[in-house]
Amino acid sequence: MPDSIQAGLQLGDIQGLVQRGYKELPEAKFGLFQITDAARARAWLGRISNEIAKATTREEEKELRIKRVSALHVAFTCEGLRALGLDEATLNRFPREFREGMVTPHRQALLGDGDPQRGDPAQRRKAEKDSGPWSWRWGAERYVEHDGESWRSDTRLHLLVLLYAKVDATLRNCPANHWPVPGADGLHELESLGTNLLPGRKEHFGFRDGIAQPHIAGMPPKEDANPHPDNTIAPGEILLGQPNAYSEMPEGPTDANGQGFGRNGTFLVFRQLHQDVAGFWKYIAAQTSGVVTAGVALASKMVGRWPNGEPLVQRPTAPTAGLEDDTDRFLFRPRDPHGFRCPIGSHIRRTNPRDSLGDNPEKALELANLHRMVRRGRAYGPPLVEKLDPALMMKKEDDREERGLHFICLNAAIDRQFEFVQNLWTNNPKFAGLYDDPDPLIGVPDGQTGSFTVQGDPVRCRYSDIPRFVQVRGGAYFFLPGIEAIRKLAGAYPSDKAKTL
Amino acid sequence: MPEQHALTVIAEVADSNVAPLRNLLHAVGQNIDADGNVPLASVQSLLPGGAPAPGGPNFIEFRKLSTVHFLRWVLLEPARDAQGNRIGASLAFSTDYDGPLDAHLDELLRIAEPALQAIYSFCDPAPPSGQLLGFLCSRSRPYEAFYRGHPGRSVQQIWGSANHSEDELRDILEAEFDPPPRPASAVDAVARARTATGHSGWRLAATAGPPLGVQWLALAKPFAVALALFFFLPWILFGFWIGAASLAAAILATAAALGVWGTLLNLLDRSDGCRECELLRQAGPPPDPDGSQDPYVAERRGARLREVSEMEDQQTFVQNQLTHVVNVKPGMLRLLWLRFVLCLIDWLAHTLFVKGKLGEIPTIHFARWVLIDDNRRLLFFSNYDFSWESYLGDFIDLASDGLTGVWSNTTFFPPTRFHGWAALPRALWLALRALPGLGSLRATLLFAQGAKRESDFKKWTRDHQVPTQVWYSAYPSLSVVNVNNNTEIATGLFAPLTGAEQQVWLRRL
């Protein structure tokens, strides 16, 4: 291992969101801001730079976890960094994905956000909402080029503030230091996105979420976690200025020794994903003639886990009553090489294929770990039914409520991690030798349908005409800087000190 | 069994014709509809005056080319070689086709002569009317290496609904098992499949030949020759021990020669970096009819990158293309080594890598390396599955040694690292262990690193990528794995299968 890993990470410079998802802080809101007055915004940043939650050692965390009532984090778009006066030379060293943002025609095709190649723009806007930027609530703006209209990342979106709290009151009456004061701090609020922690840490379809997380080498693990080498990734897979899986520095504004503005920062991918929960269970009910056990079984096959989070690989026929701790320590190859337990095309087998791709399981695991992300998503909107009971959801009509997931992930190389997984593993109907099977939960293209194959003995069972259940409502690529970099943004730019970075 | 071949035609283009030709090709490439047709109306205004118009509503009808798997036209803009000498613009045309060549060319002219005539009228010299065939033949270039992801499969076998293709066969089988009831056993299932597809047409498709197997004889030939020359011959002439000593000497000499060669190249590498930059600085930007800058200069990177990348990863396509052109480093030593490595790859591609994987990479339909412009530039064409990001990732993670072996002989490749003489024993051991697999070229290269530098390698690849103006695929919705799986389904259907084989076969559905 490179020296810097043995020496440990500079925990005090890393935003705590990299280390933990704040299970103990069930309330959260995310604010999207435009910088209207750079000087005031810098002053605000300077004030809150001491309030931002940091990564901690295991001992510190034991104490803090009980005392913690709120946690604050900030992240910036490329336009935001520019608005705060970060110099162009430094900005140009950020990878292209971050500089261009989530909305370009090419990236729309990669991520499956609408179909940019087809249709008349005017009609597109009138048509039923899809995942294209023309339907987004935030994150995209229309602009007119010489040869027609196009969509790009919203140039007014500069800043993301993430505030987590123990009780709802903290969010509503934020301490002055935590939430930008309208007018006074030079920040204009574009959107405020609420969250809703669902029972059993589930997402809206009714399945426990956020289980598989990679362990970052050198990062003190959570109290109850026991990191396994199979699940451990190099720090540079998440943090800039640290060696990645190729023993290289990730692309970004750091030098060969990892020093510079990018140090200890990471890219935060944010997507607001609307979930058509009633549509999902309606499809399931139709395929299983409304029989609840069969419906839950089929939905679980699509996910790869039972609603309580237990993997099908370990529990192929039915979930246990109590939840084991060990819900993430498993490989696919030894017990389920052909997908008879957990189908090849199921959601968790695509988003983290572990040892299952290719001929050599060890190599497969190594390669799959080149595409891991730290996930920090939170659900939003009211559940379709209380307690997310599948039996009730299968019968419930759509209530037209806005609900879904604020998908948040952290990675050091957006192209090799987030975009790769979205494009090659979830959207790709040819994943792992399949023919017409995109991810049944999140991968079916707008206006099209997919199929889902449940491998079996003697022959597979195929479910067809699966519509799209998840639609994008907004999204952007942010940079979640190290604490020191935030201080520099707040004070040193655009002064001469910038050059010493 | 049909043989797949590669045709590459390089024709010179006058500077003044670069822009109009680019516009025409761009229009052709952007207007290929779902049926593989390019409507005449979409390119009419860009056609050169005086060229005979194609009869009918379409400029070109690609789908009618029954021998073509993939086809592309790429305009290679004016450039400079590694010494700073000017290289004129040219038009590269390539097909991956079902042989024989005569039949392929006949079909090409029969179906697309007016279009070809129009396109090639921009070339310098332009082909006189009626002499297109000779024009193309005289400008065709041999490849150094050619890889096929599904060898032995013709376009007609792979795809189509009226010709009993393997894909259609699979569709019928899948439909057979979609409605319940599910068969109780593998025997029942196979019997049902056979009944469903029992008529003679399918039997014909299934008996079109098994998929190509590893060509053990051809693979062993060089070793056999070497063994005969250095072992058996001296044994017969001078006795066993002399033979054994001779073989040992030959192995050591080969290893030493490769070692010396590697060291020399490596030493050259260190000086190359500076020299390339110096030459580029001296030469200035190459002449360009658009007045645009040298493609390797940073300012143009962004625009070029967008142009290249927006032609990739189209949502409606499973497949993708890559065209890559780079200068070969000057010197005979380089050229010899490059040819040796490519020759090795070609040999392996025709003998060992015939089961759908190039090394470990399972996503390449066809790939070829061609030396052009009097061996001053190396051209690489690839038709692959999925995104550029995944393809490059596979290159780096699974084939970095082979890549470094080839492209370390071209300019601006990320620096290679010499493992030192201490690596020699290990390299020998690796070479012995790798036989007959020879999966890794590292053993013979003694130095490898360039392509392991992930971000440098990706940047370098992007820098030398060229926009592919016209690209056609005969079966755009099939991956390599799909094609080969279809073949296994078709050939297994009427073959006698044991119980275990039946289970394996059913899992292919």
PDB file of C-alpha atoms in Angstrom, chain A residues 196 198 202-207 209 272-281 303 347 378-384 388 398-407 441-442 468-473:
ATOM      1  CA  ASN A 196     -38.657  11.777   4.761  1.00  0.00           C
ATOM      2  CA  LEU A 198     -39.270   5.872   5.918  1.00  0.00           C
ATOM      3  CA  LYS A 202     -36.693   1.616   3.310  1.00  0.00           C
ATOM      4  CA  GLU A 203     -37.147   3.410   0.033  1.00  0.00           C
ATOM      5  CA  HIS A 204     -40.611   3.982  -1.430  1.00  0.00           C
ATOM      6  CA  PHE A 205     -40.959   0.691  -3.278  1.00  0.00           C
ATOM      7  CA  GLY A 206     -40.744  -0.889   0.162  1.00  0.00           C
ATOM      8  CA  PHE A 207     -37.211  -2.260   0.247  1.00  0.00           C
ATOM      9  CA  ASP A 209     -31.943   0.735   1.070  1.00  0.00           C
ATOM     10  CA  GLN A 272     -33.860  13.660  -7.597  1.00  0.00           C
ATOM     11  CA  LEU A 273     -35.559  10.420  -8.653  1.00  0.00           C
ATOM     12  CA  HIS A 274     -39.340  10.321  -8.711  1.00  0.00           C
ATOM     13  CA  GLN A 275     -40.711   6.837  -7.995  1.00  0.00           C
ATOM     14  CA  ASP A 276     -43.979   5.572  -9.478  1.00  0.00           C
ATOM     15  CA  VAL A 277     -44.710   3.284  -6.544  1.00  0.00           C
ATOM     16  CA  ALA A 278     -48.307   2.501  -7.489  1.00  0.00           C
ATOM     17  CA  GLY A 279     -47.184   1.718 -11.047  1.00  0.00           C
ATOM     18  CA  PHE A 280     -44.483  -0.630  -9.794  1.00  0.00           C
ATOM     19  CA  TRP A 281     -46.799  -2.667  -7.587  1.00  0.00           C
ATOM     20  CA  VAL A 303     -34.335  -6.034  -6.337  1.00  0.00           C
ATOM     21  CA  HIS A 347     -30.910  -4.455  -9.263  1.00  0.00           C
ATOM     22  CA  ARG A 378     -32.572   9.922   1.409  1.00  0.00           C
ATOM     23  CA  ALA A 379     -36.224   9.329   0.546  1.00  0.00           C
ATOM     24  CA  TYR A 380     -38.644  12.207   0.160  1.00  0.00           C
ATOM     25  CA  GLY A 381     -42.409  12.535   0.020  1.00  0.00           C
ATOM     26  CA  PRO A 382     -45.102  10.593   1.883  1.00  0.00           C
ATOM     27  CA  PRO A 383     -45.186   6.791   1.503  1.00  0.00           C
ATOM     28  CA  LEU A 384     -47.946   5.361  -0.716  1.00  0.00           C
ATOM     29  CA  LEU A 388     -45.011   0.294   3.124  1.00  0.00           C
ATOM     30  CA  ASP A 398     -51.862   6.096  -7.694  1.00  0.00           C
ATOM     31  CA  ASP A 399     -52.400   9.192  -5.545  1.00  0.00           C
ATOM     32  CA  ARG A 400     -50.293  11.480  -7.830  1.00  0.00           C
ATOM     33  CA  GLU A 401     -48.090  12.465  -4.877  1.00  0.00           C
ATOM     34  CA  GLU A 402     -44.513  13.531  -5.547  1.00  0.00           C
ATOM     35  CA  ARG A 403     -42.306  10.964  -3.847  1.00  0.00           C
ATOM     36  CA  GLY A 404     -39.009   9.326  -4.484  1.00  0.00           C
ATOM     37  CA  LEU A 405     -35.351   9.304  -3.627  1.00  0.00           C
ATOM     38  CA  HIS A 406     -32.831  12.099  -3.372  1.00  0.00           C
ATOM     39  CA  PHE A 407     -30.028   9.953  -4.754  1.00  0.00           C
ATOM     40  CA  LEU A 441     -36.260  -0.722 -11.225  1.00  0.00           C
ATOM     41  CA  ILE A 442     -34.303   2.170 -12.693  1.00  0.00           C
ATOM     42  CA  ARG A 468     -40.201   2.943 -16.531  1.00  0.00           C
ATOM     43  CA  PHE A 469     -40.879   3.239 -12.794  1.00  0.00           C
ATOM     44  CA  VAL A 470     -38.362   5.957 -11.948  1.00  0.00           C
ATOM     45  CA  GLN A 471     -38.073   9.408 -13.474  1.00  0.00           C
ATOM     46  CA  VAL A 472     -35.428  12.055 -12.990  1.00  0.00           C
ATOM     47  CA  ARG A 473     -36.734  15.366 -11.634  1.00  0.00           C
TER      48      ARG A 473
END
